[in-house]
Amino acid sequence: MSLTIALDAMGGDHGARITVAAALAFSRQQPDIHLILVGQEDILRAELDRHGEDSDHISIHHASQVVAMDEPPALALRKKKDSSMRVAINMVKENKAQACVSAGNTGALMATAHFVLKGLPDIARPALCSTLPTTSGHVHMLDLGANVECSPEQLLQFGVMASIMVTARENKSQPRVGLLNIGEEDIKGNDVVKKAAVLFRNSKLNYQGYIEGNEIYTGDMDVVVCDGFVGNVALKASEGVVQMIIHVMKEEFRRNMFTRLMGLLAMPVLKAFGRRMDHRIYNGASLLGLNGIVIKSHGGTDALGFQYAIAVAAHEARSRLIERMTKDLSTLLGETAA
């Protein structure tokens, strides 16, 4: 399957400096995939020249506008019709690309993608789904901020979409699905979570029940479902804990000559820990529920992180995720769609 991926090359905190470097690195590894750098042509051409490298598998498509990271989504949707973000998404709609990747403004990306691509049948709202490391591999968690408040039916829709995604991307026929809650007992949680649990138990998903926050990383689940408020707080808190651990470890190893020596001896273990917890290799969140593949990269990521986001887009396109979603959603949701 020949693939083309459109990149919003101007989005994110660092814009073309990061996206062009990532595109070149990705193209060296997967030359069978064509990448379209969407953005201001003079800037993108200058960035390619700066690298002194060209590729037959990378092209430039000019877009005159850029969506700022702090721009209101409604304004971006109305006033930035020739933005790199909008043009890249349009390419997916027009089948000129099989996926789009952007590190730009999350709200604007969600609003624009939903307006241009529309939602899938039976899905009330798209959700932001990302991959997180666990003790035995990884887990997919959603929603991570797209929907602050959700109905029980929408939570079920999130679980169904993520389950289909895991099956398509990882060939797992029965992904394990858990509902994030403040306890494992049936009496715990708010009304939305309790009602959602009933829907999950009566669904065709491989539902495992409630899980608590500390169980996200045990590797016992393939999918963790929650609303966007809880998911975003849990994600940011987890990132903060990792940063704190790294900071404290560096501080302690630098305390005196003895601890510096211990640090040198422990260096292989510390490097291995850093590789396993490197947030860049988990970069690239899927906007599930759209009639097209759109991947959101972290706005502040570097070239390696953006390269991994491109890889997520390629993987979802190769697995024909949208076709799988369209085919399986109504079967798995049944009469609960709302």
Short mmCIF file of C-alpha atoms in Angstrom, two decimals:
data_model
loop_
_atom_site.label_atom_id
_atom_site.label_comp_id
_atom_site.label_asym_id
_atom_site.label_seq_id
_atom_site.Cartn_x
_atom_site.Cartn_y
_atom_site.Cartn_z
CA MET A 1 0.00 0.00 0.00
CA SER A 2 1.51 3.31 -1.11
CA LEU A 3 1.09 5.95 1.59
CA THR A 4 1.18 9.73 1.65
CA ILE A 5 1.16 11.68 4.92
CA ALA A 6 0.51 15.42 5.14
CA LEU A 7 2.51 17.25 7.82
CA ASP A 8 1.47 20.57 9.32
CA ALA A 9 5.06 21.79 9.04
CA MET A 10 4.43 25.16 10.71
CA GLY A 11 2.64 23.94 13.84
CA GLY A 12 4.04 23.49 17.34
CA ASP A 13 6.32 25.56 19.53
CA HIS A 14 9.27 25.25 17.13
CA GLY A 15 7.61 24.99 13.72
CA ALA A 16 9.60 24.10 10.61
CA ARG A 17 12.90 23.67 12.45
CA ILE A 18 11.56 20.51 14.09
CA THR A 19 9.09 19.21 11.51
CA VAL A 20 11.53 19.33 8.57
CA ALA A 21 14.27 17.56 10.53
CA ALA A 22 11.77 14.90 11.61
CA ALA A 23 10.51 14.42 8.05
CA LEU A 24 14.04 13.93 6.72
CA ALA A 25 14.88 11.42 9.46
CA PHE A 26 11.64 9.51 8.93
CA SER A 27 12.14 9.45 5.17
CA ARG A 28 15.57 7.88 5.58
CA GLN A 29 14.01 5.05 7.59
CA GLN A 30 10.82 4.58 5.57
CA PRO A 31 11.48 5.82 2.01
CA ASP A 32 8.36 4.08 0.71
CA ILE A 33 6.15 6.72 2.35
CA HIS A 34 5.69 10.12 0.71
CA LEU A 35 5.63 13.11 3.08
CA ILE A 36 4.10 16.46 2.17
CA LEU A 37 5.42 19.44 4.12
CA VAL A 38 2.52 21.88 4.31
CA GLY A 39 3.40 25.48 5.11
CA GLN A 40 5.12 28.63 3.92
CA GLU A 41 7.25 27.45 1.02
CA ASP A 42 10.15 29.88 1.44
CA ILE A 43 10.63 28.89 5.09
CA LEU A 44 10.37 25.16 4.35
CA ARG A 45 12.72 25.39 1.36
CA ALA A 46 15.27 27.31 3.43
CA GLU A 47 15.05 24.71 6.19
CA LEU A 48 15.65 21.86 3.72
CA ASP A 49 18.63 23.77 2.29
CA ARG A 50 20.00 24.28 5.80
CA HIS A 51 20.11 20.54 6.28
CA GLY A 52 21.87 20.19 2.92
CA GLU A 53 19.68 17.22 2.22
CA ASP A 54 16.91 16.53 -0.24
CA SER A 55 14.59 13.60 -0.70
CA ASP A 56 12.49 12.37 -3.61
CA HIS A 57 9.98 11.25 -0.99
CA ILE A 58 9.36 14.71 0.48
CA SER A 59 7.49 17.52 -1.26
CA ILE A 60 6.30 20.99 -0.25
CA HIS A 61 2.74 22.31 -0.51
CA HIS A 62 2.42 26.02 0.12
CA ALA A 63 0.00 27.37 2.73
CA SER A 64 0.12 31.08 3.51
CA GLN A 65 -1.21 31.11 7.09
CA VAL A 66 -0.17 29.68 10.45
CA VAL A 67 -2.40 28.90 13.43
CA ALA A 68 -0.81 30.29 16.60
CA MET A 69 -0.50 28.02 19.63
CA ASP A 70 -2.69 30.36 21.71
CA GLU A 71 -5.23 31.14 19.00
CA PRO A 72 -8.91 30.54 19.85
CA PRO A 73 -10.17 27.49 17.91
CA ALA A 74 -13.23 29.33 16.55
CA LEU A 75 -11.05 32.12 15.19
CA ALA A 76 -8.66 29.66 13.55
CA LEU A 77 -11.60 27.86 11.96
CA ARG A 78 -13.14 31.04 10.55
CA LYS A 79 -10.10 33.13 9.63
CA LYS A 80 -7.34 30.63 8.82
CA LYS A 81 -8.69 28.69 5.85
CA ASP A 82 -5.26 28.64 4.20
CA SER A 83 -3.35 27.67 7.33
CA SER A 84 -0.86 24.81 7.20
CA MET A 85 -3.11 22.93 9.63
CA ARG A 86 -6.30 23.36 7.57
CA VAL A 87 -4.62 22.57 4.25
CA ALA A 88 -3.01 19.40 5.63
CA ILE A 89 -6.39 18.20 6.93
CA ASN A 90 -8.03 19.07 3.61
CA MET A 91 -5.55 16.74 1.91
CA VAL A 92 -6.88 13.84 3.96
CA LYS A 93 -10.46 14.74 3.03
CA GLU A 94 -9.52 14.97 -0.65
CA ASN A 95 -7.65 11.64 -0.44
CA LYS A 96 -4.39 13.31 -1.42
CA ALA A 97 -2.99 11.98 1.85
CA GLN A 98 -3.99 9.03 4.01
CA ALA A 99 -3.15 10.79 7.29
CA CYS A 100 -2.24 14.15 8.77
CA VAL A 101 0.18 15.01 11.62
CA SER A 102 0.25 18.31 13.49
CA ALA A 103 1.99 19.64 16.60
CA GLY A 104 -0.21 22.72 16.51
CA ASN A 105 -2.89 24.15 18.76
CA THR A 106 -4.90 21.18 20.11
CA GLY A 107 -8.24 22.96 20.25
CA ALA A 108 -7.86 24.37 16.76
CA LEU A 109 -6.77 20.99 15.41
CA MET A 110 -9.74 19.22 16.95
CA ALA A 111 -12.22 21.84 15.76
CA THR A 112 -10.78 22.04 12.25
CA ALA A 113 -10.46 18.29 11.81
CA HIS A 114 -14.02 17.71 12.99
CA PHE A 115 -15.36 20.46 10.70
CA VAL A 116 -13.45 19.25 7.62
CA LEU A 117 -13.53 15.46 8.04
CA LYS A 118 -16.76 15.10 10.03
CA GLY A 119 -17.34 12.40 12.62
CA LEU A 120 -17.84 8.69 12.15
CA PRO A 121 -21.38 7.28 12.36
CA ASP A 122 -22.58 6.53 15.92
CA ILE A 123 -19.84 8.71 17.50
CA ALA A 124 -21.03 11.82 19.34
CA ARG A 125 -17.58 13.38 19.90
CA PRO A 126 -14.01 12.58 18.87
CA ALA A 127 -11.55 11.71 21.63
CA LEU A 128 -7.82 12.13 22.10
CA CYS A 129 -6.10 8.76 22.64
CA SER A 130 -2.43 8.34 23.47
CA THR A 131 -0.03 5.52 24.36
CA LEU A 132 1.57 5.38 27.80
CA PRO A 133 4.36 3.09 29.08
CA THR A 134 3.61 0.30 31.54
CA THR A 135 5.71 -2.24 33.43
CA SER A 136 5.13 -4.80 30.68
CA GLY A 137 4.66 -2.71 27.55
CA HIS A 138 2.13 0.05 26.98
CA VAL A 139 -1.50 1.04 27.40
CA HIS A 140 -3.82 3.24 25.34
CA MET A 141 -5.70 5.89 27.32
CA LEU A 142 -8.54 8.22 26.34
CA ASP A 143 -9.90 10.85 26.53
CA LEU A 144 -6.91 13.04 27.35
CA GLY A 145 -8.48 16.47 27.11
CA ALA A 146 -10.76 16.81 24.11
CA ASN A 147 -13.98 16.37 26.13
CA VAL A 148 -14.01 17.74 29.66
CA GLU A 149 -17.49 16.40 30.40
CA CYS A 150 -18.83 13.15 28.94
CA SER A 151 -22.00 11.12 29.08
CA PRO A 152 -21.95 7.39 29.92
CA GLU A 153 -22.73 6.63 26.27
CA GLN A 154 -19.77 8.69 25.10
CA LEU A 155 -17.42 6.88 27.48
CA LEU A 156 -18.57 3.60 25.96
CA GLN A 157 -17.96 5.01 22.49
CA PHE A 158 -14.41 5.91 23.55
CA GLY A 159 -13.83 2.37 24.77
CA VAL A 160 -15.17 0.87 21.55
CA MET A 161 -13.04 3.12 19.33
CA ALA A 162 -9.87 2.43 21.30
CA SER A 163 -10.58 -1.30 21.31
CA ILE A 164 -10.95 -1.31 17.51
CA MET A 165 -7.75 0.73 17.21
CA VAL A 166 -5.76 -1.72 19.36
CA THR A 167 -7.09 -4.67 17.37
CA ALA A 168 -6.14 -2.96 14.09
CA ARG A 169 -2.70 -1.75 15.19
CA GLU A 170 -1.61 -4.66 17.39
CA ASN A 171 -3.66 -7.64 16.17
CA LYS A 172 -5.19 -8.19 19.62
CA SER A 173 -8.60 -9.78 19.12
CA GLN A 174 -9.94 -9.00 22.60
CA PRO A 175 -8.20 -5.92 24.07
CA ARG A 176 -8.69 -5.60 27.82
CA VAL A 177 -10.68 -2.46 28.66
CA GLY A 178 -10.82 -0.75 32.06
CA LEU A 179 -12.84 2.22 33.31
CA LEU A 180 -10.83 4.67 35.42
CA ASN A 181 -12.42 5.29 38.81
CA ILE A 182 -11.57 6.23 42.41
CA GLY A 183 -12.00 2.62 43.54
CA GLU A 184 -12.71 -0.88 42.27
CA GLU A 185 -15.94 -1.39 44.22
CA ASP A 186 -19.30 -0.93 42.47
CA ILE A 187 -20.40 1.72 44.99
CA LYS A 188 -17.44 3.98 44.14
CA GLY A 189 -17.47 6.81 41.59
CA ASN A 190 -19.87 9.45 40.33
CA ASP A 191 -23.16 8.78 38.54
CA VAL A 192 -21.64 9.08 35.05
CA VAL A 193 -18.97 6.45 35.76
CA LYS A 194 -21.46 4.11 37.46
CA LYS A 195 -23.88 4.33 34.52
CA ALA A 196 -21.01 3.88 32.08
CA ALA A 197 -19.94 0.73 33.92
CA VAL A 198 -23.39 -0.79 33.29
CA LEU A 199 -23.06 -0.04 29.57
CA PHE A 200 -19.55 -1.53 29.48
CA ARG A 201 -20.67 -4.70 31.25
CA ASN A 202 -23.50 -5.17 28.75
CA SER A 203 -21.31 -4.43 25.73
CA LYS A 204 -19.31 -6.77 23.53
CA LEU A 205 -16.02 -5.35 24.80
CA ASN A 206 -13.59 -7.35 26.91
CA TYR A 207 -14.43 -5.18 29.90
CA GLN A 208 -12.34 -5.82 33.01
CA GLY A 209 -14.07 -3.44 35.42
CA TYR A 210 -12.93 -0.37 37.33
CA ILE A 211 -9.27 0.43 37.72
CA GLU A 212 -7.62 3.02 39.94
CA GLY A 213 -5.02 5.55 38.88
CA ASN A 214 -2.06 3.51 40.12
CA GLU A 215 -3.18 0.58 37.94
CA ILE A 216 -2.83 2.51 34.68
CA TYR A 217 0.84 1.49 34.53
CA THR A 218 0.68 -2.13 35.71
CA GLY A 219 0.18 -3.55 32.22
CA ASP A 220 -3.08 -5.29 33.13
CA MET A 221 -5.11 -3.26 30.59
CA ASP A 222 -4.84 -2.50 26.90
CA VAL A 223 -7.29 0.41 27.06
CA VAL A 224 -8.13 2.81 29.91
CA VAL A 225 -11.23 4.97 29.50
CA CYS A 226 -12.07 8.23 31.28
CA ASP A 227 -13.37 11.70 30.52
CA GLY A 228 -11.02 14.38 29.20
CA PHE A 229 -10.74 16.26 32.50
CA VAL A 230 -9.65 13.22 34.49
CA GLY A 231 -7.46 11.92 31.67
CA ASN A 232 -5.58 15.15 31.17
CA VAL A 233 -4.95 15.58 34.91
CA ALA A 234 -3.76 11.97 35.21
CA LEU A 235 -1.45 12.36 32.21
CA LYS A 236 0.10 15.64 33.36
CA ALA A 237 0.49 14.33 36.92
CA SER A 238 2.27 11.23 35.62
CA GLU A 239 4.61 13.33 33.48
CA GLY A 240 5.36 15.49 36.52
CA VAL A 241 6.20 12.45 38.66
CA VAL A 242 8.66 11.17 36.05
CA GLN A 243 10.33 14.59 35.82
CA MET A 244 10.54 14.78 39.63
CA ILE A 245 12.12 11.31 39.87
CA ILE A 246 14.74 12.21 37.26
CA HIS A 247 15.47 15.53 39.00
CA VAL A 248 15.80 13.95 42.45
CA MET A 249 18.02 11.13 41.16
CA LYS A 250 20.37 13.62 39.47
CA GLU A 251 20.42 15.76 42.62
CA GLU A 252 21.25 12.81 44.87
CA PHE A 253 23.95 11.43 42.60
CA ARG A 254 25.64 14.85 42.55
CA ARG A 255 25.59 15.25 46.33
CA ASN A 256 29.22 14.28 46.98
CA MET A 257 32.16 12.38 45.50
CA PHE A 258 30.88 9.04 46.76
CA THR A 259 27.42 9.48 45.21
CA ARG A 260 29.03 10.70 41.98
CA LEU A 261 30.98 7.44 41.84
CA MET A 262 27.79 5.46 42.50
CA GLY A 263 26.19 7.40 39.68
CA LEU A 264 28.90 6.35 37.27
CA LEU A 265 28.44 2.71 38.27
CA ALA A 266 24.68 3.00 37.88
CA MET A 267 24.90 4.80 34.53
CA PRO A 268 23.84 1.79 32.36
CA VAL A 269 20.73 1.31 34.49
CA LEU A 270 19.94 5.03 34.47
CA LYS A 271 20.25 5.19 30.69
CA ALA A 272 18.00 2.15 30.31
CA PHE A 273 15.46 3.79 32.62
CA GLY A 274 15.63 6.97 30.56
CA ARG A 275 15.01 5.06 27.33
CA ARG A 276 11.99 3.23 28.73
CA MET A 277 10.45 6.41 30.14
CA ASP A 278 11.34 8.71 27.23
CA HIS A 279 8.08 10.52 26.48
CA ARG A 280 9.19 11.16 22.89
CA ILE A 281 8.79 7.53 21.87
CA TYR A 282 5.13 7.68 22.98
CA ASN A 283 4.46 10.93 21.13
CA GLY A 284 1.52 11.05 18.75
CA ALA A 285 -2.06 11.01 20.05
CA SER A 286 -4.86 9.77 17.78
CA LEU A 287 -7.98 11.88 17.26
CA LEU A 288 -10.40 8.96 17.25
CA GLY A 289 -13.92 9.34 15.92
CA LEU A 290 -13.10 11.34 12.79
CA ASN A 291 -13.61 10.19 9.23
CA GLY A 292 -9.88 10.36 8.61
CA ILE A 293 -6.58 9.83 10.43
CA VAL A 294 -5.29 12.86 12.32
CA ILE A 295 -2.40 12.58 14.78
CA LYS A 296 -1.65 15.24 17.39
CA SER A 297 2.02 15.64 18.31
CA HIS A 298 3.06 17.34 21.53
CA GLY A 299 3.63 21.00 20.73
CA GLY A 300 6.99 21.20 22.45
CA THR A 301 8.48 17.97 21.15
CA ASP A 302 11.79 17.71 19.33
CA ALA A 303 12.50 16.13 15.94
CA LEU A 304 12.66 12.60 17.39
CA GLY A 305 9.28 13.00 19.05
CA PHE A 306 7.66 14.35 15.89
CA GLN A 307 9.22 11.49 13.95
CA TYR A 308 7.44 9.02 16.24
CA ALA A 309 4.15 10.88 15.66
CA ILE A 310 4.61 10.40 11.91
CA ALA A 311 5.20 6.70 12.56
CA VAL A 312 1.88 6.47 14.44
CA ALA A 313 0.10 8.02 11.45
CA ALA A 314 1.77 5.58 9.06
CA HIS A 315 0.88 2.62 11.26
CA GLU A 316 -2.79 3.61 11.48
CA ALA A 317 -2.99 4.21 7.73
CA ARG A 318 -1.39 0.86 6.95
CA SER A 319 -3.81 -0.93 9.27
CA ARG A 320 -6.75 0.75 7.48
CA LEU A 321 -8.04 2.03 10.79
CA ILE A 322 -10.88 4.15 9.42
CA GLU A 323 -12.23 1.24 7.38
CA ARG A 324 -12.09 -0.97 10.48
CA MET A 325 -13.83 1.70 12.56
CA THR A 326 -16.59 2.19 10.00
CA LYS A 327 -17.16 -1.55 9.74
CA ASP A 328 -17.09 -2.47 13.44
CA LEU A 329 -18.53 0.54 15.29
CA SER A 330 -22.23 -0.20 14.82
CA THR A 331 -21.74 -3.88 15.72
CA LEU A 332 -19.90 -3.11 18.96
CA LEU A 333 -22.04 -0.14 20.00
CA GLY A 334 -25.40 -1.68 19.19
CA GLU A 335 -28.30 0.29 20.63
CA THR A 336 -26.12 2.34 22.98
CA ALA A 337 -24.94 4.84 20.34
CA ALA A 338 -26.01 8.38 21.16
#
